[in-house]
Amino acid sequence: MRDLCTKEKAMAGPRPVVFSGPSGAGKSTLLKKLMKEYDGVFGFSVSHTTRNPRPGEENGRDYHYVTREVMQTGIDKGDFIENAEFSGNMYGTSKAAVQDVQAKNLICILDIDMQGVKNIKRTDLSPIYISIQPPSMNVLEKRLRDRKTESEESLLKRLHAAQVDMEISKEPGLFDVVIVNDNLEDAYEQLKAALLEEINKVKKINMSS
Ligand code: ADP
Ligand code: 5GP
């Protein structure tokens, strides 16, 4: 971790961005939109997980899908910046995932849960913290059900975690920006406004290279 941050500072690259918020709040939807509009500006930190891929997800692009044994070995070796247990599965950000993006001078995006946010706060990665929140628990449940990716058990676990997440995210100073994703376009405009300074930094670097 020390090495990574020393390198990062020496490069004076753009600040990473942490995205958090309840499962189903719309993080992936907003991130995909952002990365499509700003091609060559953002890079996704590909996490490791022990959960199974959903239809349409790709190993190495959405996640590195691994077994508990492989993940635990990596954690024990110190390969991870942070890791957490969420809804019965392990998730974690490897040092390599962040370094790969930062080596390209891109804004590194981390999509992580609340435990991840708290653990990243103990490092010197110094990201911008953005929370994506649903308008209500009812809307969140509907979105998760309509997405049709979760078993009833997983859905209930996610809704329980969401309740905790929505309470904690009110803690003053935990997030730099909190966006309520009610209308998608409005939420997206707020997201772009929050990231404008970093986006312009990368555009400048790209123009001068
Ligand atoms: P997350 O990545 O936070 O788990 P997703 O991006 O997968 O959430 O969004 C959950 C579901 O809600 C998806 O089916 C997505 O299409 C839908 N969704 C996202 N944002 C909105 C919105 N503003 N209005 C209605 N549906 C949305
Ligand atoms: P999903 O299974 O819906 O893709 O993700 C479930 C939760 O795990 C989401 O809140 C997501 O932000 C979080 N998550 C994904 N990758 C990581 C990671 O590397 N670390 C942590 N702490 N959480 C992660």
Short mmCIF file of C-alpha atoms and ligand atoms in Angstrom, two decimals:
data_model
loop_
_atom_site.label_atom_id
_atom_site.label_comp_id
_atom_site.label_asym_id
_atom_site.label_seq_id
_atom_site.Cartn_x
_atom_site.Cartn_y
_atom_site.Cartn_z
CA MET A 1 0.00 0.00 0.00
CA ARG A 2 2.79 2.44 0.91
CA ASP A 3 4.53 1.69 -2.39
CA LEU A 4 1.39 2.24 -4.39
CA CYS A 5 0.68 5.61 -2.85
CA THR A 6 4.24 6.87 -3.07
CA LYS A 7 4.17 6.01 -6.76
CA GLU A 8 0.78 7.61 -7.18
CA LYS A 9 1.92 10.86 -5.62
CA ALA A 10 5.08 10.95 -7.70
CA MET A 11 2.93 10.63 -10.83
CA ALA A 12 0.52 13.30 -9.50
CA GLY A 13 -2.23 11.51 -11.40
CA PRO A 14 -5.96 11.98 -10.94
CA ARG A 15 -7.60 11.02 -7.66
CA PRO A 16 -9.37 7.66 -7.54
CA VAL A 17 -13.12 7.61 -6.96
CA VAL A 18 -14.88 5.28 -4.53
CA PHE A 19 -18.50 4.45 -5.30
CA SER A 20 -20.59 2.93 -2.60
CA GLY A 21 -24.23 2.51 -1.68
CA PRO A 22 -26.78 -0.28 -1.31
CA SER A 23 -26.87 -3.12 -3.78
CA GLY A 24 -29.49 -2.16 -6.40
CA ALA A 25 -29.09 1.61 -5.89
CA GLY A 26 -27.79 1.99 -9.45
CA LYS A 27 -23.99 2.15 -9.10
CA SER A 28 -23.22 -0.11 -12.06
CA THR A 29 -25.80 1.63 -14.25
CA LEU A 30 -24.31 5.07 -13.53
CA LEU A 31 -20.72 3.84 -13.86
CA LYS A 32 -21.35 2.18 -17.22
CA LYS A 33 -22.90 5.41 -18.50
CA LEU A 34 -19.93 7.44 -17.25
CA MET A 35 -17.29 5.14 -18.70
CA LYS A 36 -19.10 5.08 -22.05
CA GLU A 37 -19.34 8.88 -22.29
CA TYR A 38 -15.77 9.41 -21.05
CA ASP A 39 -13.91 6.71 -22.90
CA GLY A 40 -10.19 6.84 -22.00
CA VAL A 41 -10.74 8.87 -18.83
CA PHE A 42 -11.86 6.27 -16.29
CA GLY A 43 -10.59 2.80 -15.52
CA PHE A 44 -12.47 0.26 -13.41
CA SER A 45 -10.69 -1.44 -10.53
CA VAL A 46 -11.67 -5.05 -11.17
CA SER A 47 -12.38 -6.63 -7.79
CA HIS A 48 -12.13 -10.27 -6.81
CA THR A 49 -15.24 -12.08 -5.62
CA THR A 50 -16.31 -15.56 -4.62
CA ARG A 51 -19.86 -15.06 -5.94
CA ASN A 52 -20.93 -16.60 -9.24
CA PRO A 53 -21.00 -14.46 -12.38
CA ARG A 54 -24.42 -13.11 -13.43
CA PRO A 55 -25.57 -13.55 -17.02
CA GLY A 56 -23.70 -11.02 -19.12
CA GLU A 57 -20.84 -10.58 -16.66
CA GLU A 58 -17.33 -11.41 -17.81
CA ASN A 59 -14.39 -12.76 -15.83
CA GLY A 60 -11.61 -10.15 -15.72
CA ARG A 61 -13.92 -7.32 -16.80
CA ASP A 62 -16.64 -7.20 -14.13
CA TYR A 63 -14.84 -9.24 -11.48
CA HIS A 64 -12.15 -11.83 -11.08
CA TYR A 65 -14.28 -14.80 -10.02
CA VAL A 66 -12.33 -16.98 -7.63
CA THR A 67 -12.81 -19.61 -4.95
CA ARG A 68 -12.61 -18.80 -1.24
CA GLU A 69 -9.31 -20.66 -1.08
CA VAL A 70 -7.71 -18.59 -3.86
CA MET A 71 -9.03 -15.35 -2.39
CA GLN A 72 -7.85 -16.20 1.14
CA THR A 73 -4.38 -17.09 -0.14
CA GLY A 74 -4.17 -13.71 -1.89
CA ILE A 75 -5.30 -11.90 1.27
CA ASP A 76 -2.77 -13.78 3.39
CA LYS A 77 -0.01 -12.84 0.92
CA GLY A 78 -0.95 -9.16 1.30
CA ASP A 79 -2.19 -8.80 -2.30
CA PHE A 80 -5.34 -6.88 -1.28
CA ILE A 81 -5.84 -3.24 -0.30
CA GLU A 82 -9.14 -4.17 1.34
CA ASN A 83 -11.54 -7.08 1.49
CA ALA A 84 -14.95 -7.74 2.99
CA GLU A 85 -17.68 -10.33 3.39
CA PHE A 86 -20.93 -9.20 1.78
CA SER A 87 -24.16 -11.18 1.54
CA GLY A 88 -22.38 -14.50 2.05
CA ASN A 89 -19.52 -13.89 -0.38
CA MET A 90 -16.01 -12.45 -0.26
CA TYR A 91 -15.11 -9.32 -2.18
CA GLY A 92 -11.80 -7.48 -2.37
CA THR A 93 -9.72 -4.89 -4.17
CA SER A 94 -6.27 -6.12 -5.10
CA LYS A 95 -3.30 -3.76 -5.21
CA ALA A 96 -2.78 -4.84 -8.83
CA ALA A 97 -6.34 -3.81 -9.79
CA VAL A 98 -5.71 -0.22 -8.71
CA GLN A 99 -2.13 -0.10 -10.00
CA ASP A 100 -3.21 -1.31 -13.46
CA VAL A 101 -5.55 1.67 -13.81
CA GLN A 102 -3.26 4.25 -12.24
CA ALA A 103 -0.35 3.19 -14.46
CA LYS A 104 -2.46 4.41 -17.39
CA ASN A 105 -3.08 7.77 -15.66
CA LEU A 106 -6.82 7.10 -15.63
CA ILE A 107 -9.29 7.92 -12.85
CA CYS A 108 -9.51 4.68 -10.94
CA ILE A 109 -13.07 3.71 -10.01
CA LEU A 110 -13.67 1.43 -7.03
CA ASP A 111 -17.19 0.03 -6.54
CA ILE A 112 -17.12 -1.21 -2.94
CA ASP A 113 -19.41 -1.78 0.03
CA MET A 114 -19.48 0.17 3.29
CA GLN A 115 -16.86 -2.03 4.99
CA GLY A 116 -14.60 -1.34 2.01
CA VAL A 117 -15.16 2.41 2.40
CA LYS A 118 -14.19 2.25 6.06
CA ASN A 119 -11.08 0.19 5.26
CA ILE A 120 -9.99 2.43 2.38
CA LYS A 121 -10.26 5.39 4.80
CA ARG A 122 -7.45 3.80 6.81
CA THR A 123 -5.11 3.84 3.77
CA ASP A 124 -3.55 6.83 2.04
CA LEU A 125 -5.25 6.21 -1.33
CA SER A 126 -7.09 9.53 -0.84
CA PRO A 127 -10.05 8.99 -3.18
CA ILE A 128 -13.20 11.04 -3.67
CA TYR A 129 -15.99 9.20 -1.82
CA ILE A 130 -19.37 9.10 -3.56
CA SER A 131 -22.46 7.41 -2.19
CA ILE A 132 -25.26 6.37 -4.52
CA GLN A 133 -28.51 6.01 -2.60
CA PRO A 134 -31.95 4.79 -3.68
CA PRO A 135 -34.94 7.12 -3.12
CA SER A 136 -36.47 4.61 -0.64
CA MET A 137 -36.30 1.02 0.56
CA ASN A 138 -39.44 0.21 -1.45
CA VAL A 139 -37.93 1.48 -4.68
CA LEU A 140 -34.71 -0.39 -3.92
CA GLU A 141 -36.56 -3.66 -3.37
CA LYS A 142 -38.45 -3.21 -6.63
CA ARG A 143 -35.23 -2.52 -8.55
CA LEU A 144 -33.50 -5.54 -7.08
CA ARG A 145 -36.50 -7.79 -7.79
CA ASP A 146 -36.89 -6.46 -11.34
CA ARG A 147 -33.17 -7.02 -11.99
CA LYS A 148 -33.85 -10.74 -11.47
CA THR A 149 -30.27 -11.55 -10.52
CA GLU A 150 -30.76 -12.62 -6.91
CA SER A 151 -32.28 -15.60 -5.16
CA GLU A 152 -34.85 -14.73 -2.48
CA GLU A 153 -32.20 -15.44 0.17
CA SER A 154 -29.61 -13.18 -1.44
CA LEU A 155 -32.23 -10.48 -2.01
CA LEU A 156 -33.21 -10.43 1.67
CA LYS A 157 -29.57 -10.30 2.74
CA ARG A 158 -28.98 -7.37 0.39
CA LEU A 159 -32.05 -5.51 1.66
CA HIS A 160 -30.88 -5.97 5.24
CA ALA A 161 -27.39 -4.68 4.34
CA ALA A 162 -29.05 -1.77 2.50
CA GLN A 163 -30.89 -0.64 5.62
CA VAL A 164 -27.62 -0.52 7.55
CA ASP A 165 -25.86 1.20 4.64
CA MET A 166 -28.54 3.90 4.33
CA GLU A 167 -28.21 4.71 8.05
CA ILE A 168 -24.40 4.79 8.10
CA SER A 169 -24.14 6.88 4.93
CA LYS A 170 -25.81 9.76 6.79
CA GLU A 171 -22.70 10.02 9.02
CA PRO A 172 -21.32 13.52 8.43
CA GLY A 173 -18.04 13.57 6.54
CA LEU A 174 -18.11 9.90 5.50
CA PHE A 175 -18.86 10.75 1.86
CA ASP A 176 -17.84 13.80 -0.15
CA VAL A 177 -21.00 13.55 -2.25
CA VAL A 178 -24.29 11.70 -1.70
CA ILE A 179 -26.45 11.25 -4.80
CA VAL A 180 -30.03 10.00 -4.59
CA ASN A 181 -30.62 8.00 -7.76
CA ASP A 182 -34.32 8.63 -8.36
CA ASN A 183 -34.41 9.94 -11.91
CA LEU A 184 -31.42 8.40 -13.70
CA GLU A 185 -30.58 11.45 -15.84
CA ASP A 186 -30.66 13.81 -12.83
CA ALA A 187 -28.43 11.48 -10.83
CA TYR A 188 -26.03 11.18 -13.76
CA GLU A 189 -25.77 14.98 -14.11
CA GLN A 190 -24.95 15.26 -10.40
CA LEU A 191 -22.31 12.58 -10.77
CA LYS A 192 -20.65 14.34 -13.73
CA ALA A 193 -20.66 17.65 -11.84
CA ALA A 194 -18.96 16.00 -8.85
CA LEU A 195 -16.22 14.57 -11.08
CA LEU A 196 -15.72 17.48 -13.47
CA GLU A 197 -12.44 18.68 -11.94
CA GLU A 198 -10.82 15.23 -12.14
CA ILE A 199 -12.21 14.62 -15.65
CA ASN A 200 -10.63 17.88 -16.83
CA LYS A 201 -7.31 16.91 -15.24
CA VAL A 202 -7.20 13.68 -17.26
CA LYS A 203 -8.27 15.44 -20.46
CA LYS A 204 -5.38 17.91 -19.99
CA ILE A 205 -2.89 15.06 -19.42
CA ASN A 206 -4.21 13.31 -22.55
CA MET A 207 -3.86 16.48 -24.65
CA SER A 208 -0.27 17.09 -23.56
CA SER A 209 0.89 13.51 -24.19
P1 ADP B 1 -26.03 -1.61 -8.24
O1 ADP B 1 -24.87 -1.66 -9.20
O2 ADP B 1 -25.93 -0.47 -7.31
O3 ADP B 1 -26.24 -2.90 -7.53
P2 ADP B 1 -27.65 -1.52 -10.67
O4 ADP B 1 -26.93 -0.49 -11.46
O5 ADP B 1 -27.48 -2.94 -11.07
O6 ADP B 1 -27.35 -1.35 -9.10
O7 ADP B 1 -29.21 -1.12 -10.69
C1 ADP B 1 -30.19 -1.99 -10.13
C2 ADP B 1 -31.39 -2.06 -11.09
O8 ADP B 1 -32.08 -0.82 -11.07
C3 ADP B 1 -30.97 -2.33 -12.52
O9 ADP B 1 -31.90 -3.24 -13.09
C4 ADP B 1 -31.05 -0.96 -13.20
O10 ADP B 1 -31.40 -1.07 -14.55
C5 ADP B 1 -32.15 -0.26 -12.39
N1 ADP B 1 -31.96 1.20 -12.24
C6 ADP B 1 -30.82 1.86 -11.98
N2 ADP B 1 -31.04 3.19 -11.84
C7 ADP B 1 -32.37 3.37 -12.03
C8 ADP B 1 -33.21 4.53 -12.03
N3 ADP B 1 -32.76 5.77 -11.80
N4 ADP B 1 -34.54 4.35 -12.27
C9 ADP B 1 -35.03 3.10 -12.48
N5 ADP B 1 -34.30 1.97 -12.51
C10 ADP B 1 -32.95 2.09 -12.28
P1 5GP B 2 -22.56 -7.35 -6.40
O1 5GP B 2 -22.57 -8.76 -5.93
O2 5GP B 2 -23.95 -6.76 -6.49
O3 5GP B 2 -21.75 -7.13 -7.65
O4 5GP B 2 -21.82 -6.49 -5.26
C1 5GP B 2 -22.27 -6.57 -3.93
C2 5GP B 2 -21.60 -5.49 -3.10
O5 5GP B 2 -20.19 -5.74 -3.05
C3 5GP B 2 -21.77 -4.08 -3.67
O6 5GP B 2 -22.08 -3.23 -2.59
C4 5GP B 2 -20.39 -3.74 -4.21
O7 5GP B 2 -20.12 -2.37 -4.11
C5 5GP B 2 -19.52 -4.53 -3.25
N1 5GP B 2 -18.17 -4.81 -3.78
C6 5GP B 2 -17.82 -5.12 -5.04
N2 5GP B 2 -16.48 -5.27 -5.13
C7 5GP B 2 -16.00 -5.03 -3.89
C8 5GP B 2 -14.67 -5.01 -3.34
O8 5GP B 2 -13.67 -5.24 -3.98
N3 5GP B 2 -14.57 -4.71 -2.01
C9 5GP B 2 -15.66 -4.45 -1.23
N4 5GP B 2 -15.44 -4.16 0.05
N5 5GP B 2 -16.90 -4.47 -1.71
C10 5GP B 2 -17.06 -4.75 -3.03
#
